[in-house]
Short mmCIF file of C-alpha atoms and ligand atoms in Angstrom, two decimals:
data_model
loop_
_atom_site.label_atom_id
_atom_site.label_comp_id
_atom_site.label_asym_id
_atom_site.label_seq_id
_atom_site.Cartn_x
_atom_site.Cartn_y
_atom_site.Cartn_z
CA UNK A 1 -33.84 18.62 5.19
CA UNK A 2 -34.67 17.90 1.65
CA UNK A 3 -35.46 14.50 0.15
CA UNK A 4 -33.80 13.92 -3.27
CA UNK A 5 -35.04 11.03 -5.42
CA UNK A 6 -32.28 9.04 -7.61
CA UNK A 7 -34.10 7.51 -10.91
CA UNK A 8 -31.17 5.17 -12.15
CA UNK A 9 -30.74 1.99 -14.66
CA UNK A 10 -34.89 2.40 -15.89
CA UNK A 11 -36.40 2.89 -19.25
CA UNK A 12 -36.94 6.45 -20.55
CA UNK A 13 -40.90 5.28 -20.44
CA UNK A 14 -40.28 4.26 -16.75
CA UNK A 15 -38.37 7.26 -15.82
CA UNK A 16 -40.30 9.44 -17.05
CA UNK A 17 -43.34 7.96 -15.19
CA UNK A 18 -41.47 7.65 -12.19
CA UNK A 19 -40.54 11.28 -11.41
CA UNK A 20 -44.14 11.97 -12.89
CA UNK A 21 -44.98 10.30 -9.88
CA UNK A 22 -42.32 11.99 -7.84
CA UNK A 23 -42.96 15.59 -8.62
CA UNK A 24 -45.33 15.58 -5.69
CA UNK A 25 -43.96 14.08 -3.02
CA UNK A 26 -39.85 14.24 -2.54
CA UNK A 27 -38.47 17.82 -3.10
CA UNK A 28 -35.72 16.83 -6.22
CA UNK A 29 -36.70 14.41 -8.78
CA UNK A 30 -32.90 12.94 -9.82
CA UNK A 31 -32.43 11.60 -12.98
CA UNK A 32 -29.54 9.45 -12.78
CA UNK A 33 -25.95 9.85 -15.04
CA UNK A 34 -27.61 6.41 -16.86
CA UNK A 35 -30.95 7.73 -17.89
CA UNK A 36 -28.38 10.81 -18.89
CA UNK A 37 -26.61 8.94 -20.75
CA UNK A 38 -29.35 6.44 -21.99
CA UNK A 39 -31.47 8.79 -23.25
CA UNK A 40 -30.30 12.13 -23.94
CA UNK A 41 -31.55 15.79 -23.02
CA UNK A 42 -33.74 15.92 -25.93
CA UNK A 43 -35.61 12.62 -23.74
CA UNK A 44 -36.00 14.79 -21.79
CA UNK A 45 -36.08 18.36 -22.25
CA UNK A 46 -39.71 18.63 -21.73
CA UNK A 47 -39.76 17.00 -18.21
CA UNK A 48 -39.94 20.29 -16.27
CA UNK A 49 -42.50 22.37 -18.28
CA UNK A 50 -45.37 18.86 -17.00
CA UNK A 51 -43.74 19.05 -12.75
CA UNK A 52 -45.72 20.85 -10.08
CA UNK A 53 -43.14 20.72 -7.76
CA UNK A 54 -40.24 19.47 -7.19
CA UNK A 55 -36.83 20.89 -8.34
CA UNK A 56 -35.32 18.42 -11.03
CA UNK A 57 -31.69 17.51 -11.19
CA UNK A 58 -30.40 16.06 -13.60
CA UNK A 59 -26.74 14.13 -12.29
CA UNK A 60 -24.48 14.92 -15.17
CA UNK A 61 -21.68 14.48 -13.24
CA UNK A 62 -19.48 16.98 -15.90
CA UNK A 63 -15.65 16.60 -16.65
CA UNK A 64 -14.67 18.84 -19.18
CA UNK A 65 -16.95 20.75 -21.61
CA UNK A 66 -17.98 22.59 -18.88
CA UNK A 67 -19.36 25.76 -20.56
CA UNK A 68 -21.21 23.08 -23.34
CA UNK A 69 -22.48 21.31 -20.63
CA UNK A 70 -24.19 22.89 -18.51
CA UNK A 71 -25.42 25.71 -20.82
CA UNK A 72 -27.35 22.20 -22.70
CA UNK A 73 -28.31 20.91 -19.17
CA UNK A 74 -29.94 23.83 -18.25
CA UNK A 75 -31.81 24.74 -21.44
CA UNK A 76 -33.34 21.46 -21.54
CA UNK A 77 -35.11 22.35 -18.03
CA UNK A 78 -32.40 21.18 -14.97
CA UNK A 79 -32.74 23.25 -12.28
CA UNK A 80 -29.75 21.44 -10.63
CA UNK A 81 -26.38 19.84 -12.85
CA UNK A 82 -23.30 18.40 -11.70
CA UNK A 83 -19.92 18.07 -12.58
CA UNK A 84 -16.69 16.28 -10.78
CA UNK A 85 -15.31 18.00 -8.20
CA UNK A 86 -11.73 16.12 -9.26
CA UNK A 87 -10.90 17.57 -12.88
CA UNK A 88 -9.51 20.62 -13.78
CA UNK A 89 -10.59 23.91 -12.07
CA UNK A 90 -11.70 25.28 -14.92
CA UNK A 91 -13.71 23.48 -15.25
CA UNK A 92 -15.94 24.10 -12.26
CA UNK A 93 -14.99 27.46 -12.57
CA UNK A 94 -16.77 27.26 -15.98
CA UNK A 95 -19.68 25.90 -14.84
CA UNK A 96 -20.40 27.41 -11.59
CA UNK A 97 -20.27 31.08 -14.29
CA UNK A 98 -22.64 29.79 -16.22
CA UNK A 99 -24.91 27.54 -12.66
CA UNK A 100 -24.29 31.38 -11.03
CA UNK A 101 -25.94 33.82 -15.21
CA UNK A 102 -28.88 31.23 -15.55
CA UNK A 103 -29.68 31.80 -11.96
CA UNK A 104 -29.51 28.42 -10.60
CA UNK A 105 -27.83 26.00 -8.77
CA UNK A 106 -24.21 23.65 -8.81
CA UNK A 107 -23.91 20.15 -7.44
CA UNK A 108 -20.11 19.20 -7.63
CA UNK A 109 -20.11 15.46 -6.85
CA UNK A 110 -17.13 15.27 -4.47
CA UNK A 111 -16.77 11.36 -5.12
CA UNK A 112 -13.30 9.24 -4.75
CA UNK A 113 -12.06 13.15 -3.34
CA UNK A 114 -9.87 13.07 -0.33
CA UNK A 115 -10.09 15.77 2.23
CA UNK A 116 -8.51 18.29 2.21
CA UNK A 117 -8.21 18.12 -1.64
CA UNK A 118 -11.65 19.46 -1.78
CA UNK A 119 -10.04 22.36 -0.18
CA UNK A 120 -9.79 24.95 -3.51
CA UNK A 121 -13.28 23.73 -4.67
CA UNK A 122 -13.90 26.69 -1.57
CA UNK A 123 -14.22 29.86 -3.61
CA UNK A 124 -17.88 28.51 -5.19
CA UNK A 125 -19.47 29.10 -1.79
CA UNK A 126 -22.51 28.75 -3.43
CA UNK A 127 -22.63 25.68 -4.50
CA UNK A 128 -23.76 21.90 -3.21
CA UNK A 129 -21.11 20.26 -2.36
CA UNK A 130 -22.11 16.43 -2.10
CA UNK A 131 -19.59 13.31 -0.44
CA UNK A 132 -21.12 10.50 -2.42
CA UNK A 133 -20.10 7.12 -1.86
CA UNK A 134 -19.23 5.23 -5.26
CA UNK A 135 -21.95 2.75 -6.31
CA UNK A 136 -19.21 0.47 -7.63
CA UNK A 137 -17.66 0.82 -4.49
CA UNK A 138 -16.56 -2.56 -2.18
CA UNK A 139 -15.65 -0.38 1.28
CA UNK A 140 -18.67 0.65 4.31
CA UNK A 141 -19.92 4.55 3.84
CA UNK A 142 -20.99 6.01 7.35
CA UNK A 143 -22.62 9.01 5.63
CA UNK A 144 -23.06 11.00 9.45
CA UNK A 145 -19.59 10.58 10.32
CA UNK A 146 -18.06 11.39 6.36
CA UNK A 147 -20.34 14.73 6.87
CA UNK A 148 -19.45 15.51 10.14
CA UNK A 149 -16.17 14.89 9.59
CA UNK A 150 -16.83 17.36 5.99
CA UNK A 151 -18.19 20.30 8.09
CA UNK A 152 -15.39 20.16 10.21
CA UNK A 153 -12.23 20.93 8.08
CA UNK A 154 -14.89 23.63 6.07
CA UNK A 155 -17.54 25.29 8.64
CA UNK A 156 -18.03 27.60 5.93
CA UNK A 157 -19.42 25.09 3.44
CA UNK A 158 -23.32 25.48 4.23
CA UNK A 159 -24.76 23.19 1.72
CA UNK A 160 -24.22 19.00 2.07
CA UNK A 161 -25.48 16.46 -0.25
CA UNK A 162 -25.26 12.89 1.13
CA UNK A 163 -25.50 10.58 -1.72
CA UNK A 164 -24.51 6.37 -1.95
CA UNK A 165 -27.17 3.38 -0.28
CA UNK A 166 -28.60 6.27 2.78
CA UNK A 167 -31.63 3.67 3.22
CA UNK A 168 -34.42 4.81 6.66
CA UNK A 169 -32.07 3.40 9.40
CA UNK A 170 -29.87 6.06 8.18
CA UNK A 171 -31.87 9.06 7.03
CA UNK A 172 -33.12 9.79 10.46
CA UNK A 173 -29.05 9.86 11.68
CA UNK A 174 -28.33 12.56 9.11
CA UNK A 175 -31.79 14.21 10.13
CA UNK A 176 -30.96 13.88 13.60
CA UNK A 177 -27.94 15.30 12.85
CA UNK A 178 -29.20 18.68 10.94
CA UNK A 179 -25.69 18.98 9.65
CA UNK A 180 -27.59 17.89 5.90
CA UNK A 181 -29.07 19.73 3.20
CA UNK A 182 -29.49 17.36 0.66
CA UNK A 183 -29.69 14.09 1.13
CA UNK A 184 -30.07 11.51 -1.82
CA UNK A 185 -31.57 8.43 -2.93
CA UNK A 186 -31.19 6.06 -5.12
CA UNK A 187 -32.21 2.49 -4.87
CA UNK A 188 -34.14 2.84 -1.10
CA UNK A 189 -37.68 4.50 -3.01
CA UNK A 190 -37.33 3.78 -6.84
CA UNK A 191 -35.85 -0.38 -6.64
CA UNK A 192 -38.85 -0.50 -3.93
CA UNK A 193 -42.17 -2.66 -4.00
CA UNK A 194 -44.04 1.03 -4.59
CA UNK A 195 -41.41 3.61 -4.54
CA UNK A 196 -44.13 6.07 -4.09
CA UNK A 197 -44.60 4.65 -0.08
CA UNK A 198 -41.64 4.30 -0.11
CA UNK A 199 -41.12 8.06 -0.58
CA UNK A 200 -43.15 8.91 1.81
CA UNK A 201 -41.68 7.37 4.22
CA UNK A 202 -38.48 8.76 3.50
CA UNK A 203 -40.39 12.05 4.46
CA UNK A 204 -42.16 11.55 7.52
CA UNK A 205 -38.83 10.07 8.79
CA UNK A 206 -36.85 13.37 7.04
CA UNK A 207 -39.14 15.50 8.72
O1 LIG B 1 -25.85 8.97 -7.92
C1 LIG B 1 -25.36 7.92 -7.91
C2 LIG B 1 -24.48 7.05 -8.40
O2 LIG B 1 -23.68 7.70 -9.00
C3 LIG B 1 -24.85 5.93 -10.32
O3 LIG B 1 -25.33 6.70 -11.59
C4 LIG B 1 -26.37 6.82 -7.76
O4 LIG B 1 -27.78 8.14 -7.44
C5 LIG B 1 -26.89 7.50 -6.22
O5 LIG B 1 -25.72 6.57 -5.58
C6 LIG B 1 -28.02 6.80 -4.98
O6 LIG B 1 -28.45 5.94 -5.41
P1 LIG B 1 -28.50 4.53 -4.27
O7 LIG B 1 -26.66 4.38 -4.24
O8 LIG B 1 -28.37 3.53 -4.80
O9 LIG B 1 -28.99 5.49 -2.45
#
């Protein structure tokens, strides 16, 4: 299982400094949606060249203009880009085509989608399917249960990621369950007093 550490709601300088500190420790560093919106690709495009170990994901949550946004994101250095699964299928076809052309990864964010709405997305068989509990939701999220239900319905989806308030306990449970390729941890790492130590603890729990 891989650890993706998400950096959200920080200044540009803090985002870049923390990304570089996390690079040697985690598998994927996520530049969160807030940073993409606040600063844009132009401010972040040199980051990848300063990385030595981790992959970099820009959480752009594409809704439309799939071709343009994905080409821009990969050219800015992303290894992985995100698109919202609930959007028009033509947008996902375009983002998938661009990801294949660039030989990089597409992450389909399944936020707020019902299990049965997801079936048409299975044709994107090399994509990462992200079970993502909304930051704004007040409902509880059982990550292992969501993964189990998704796997039962879509056994062919081999690349599963999960996000939304993941803590050490749920990381350990997901690791034991052994169905998830990537766990995404935001606040529990980037909001910790010592994000590097916190990331190390998550790595210990999942390896
Ligand atoms: O993608 C995210 C969210 O939509 C805000 O942009 C977060 O990075 C993701 O949910 C992980 O963060 P935590 O829920 O704080 O672990």
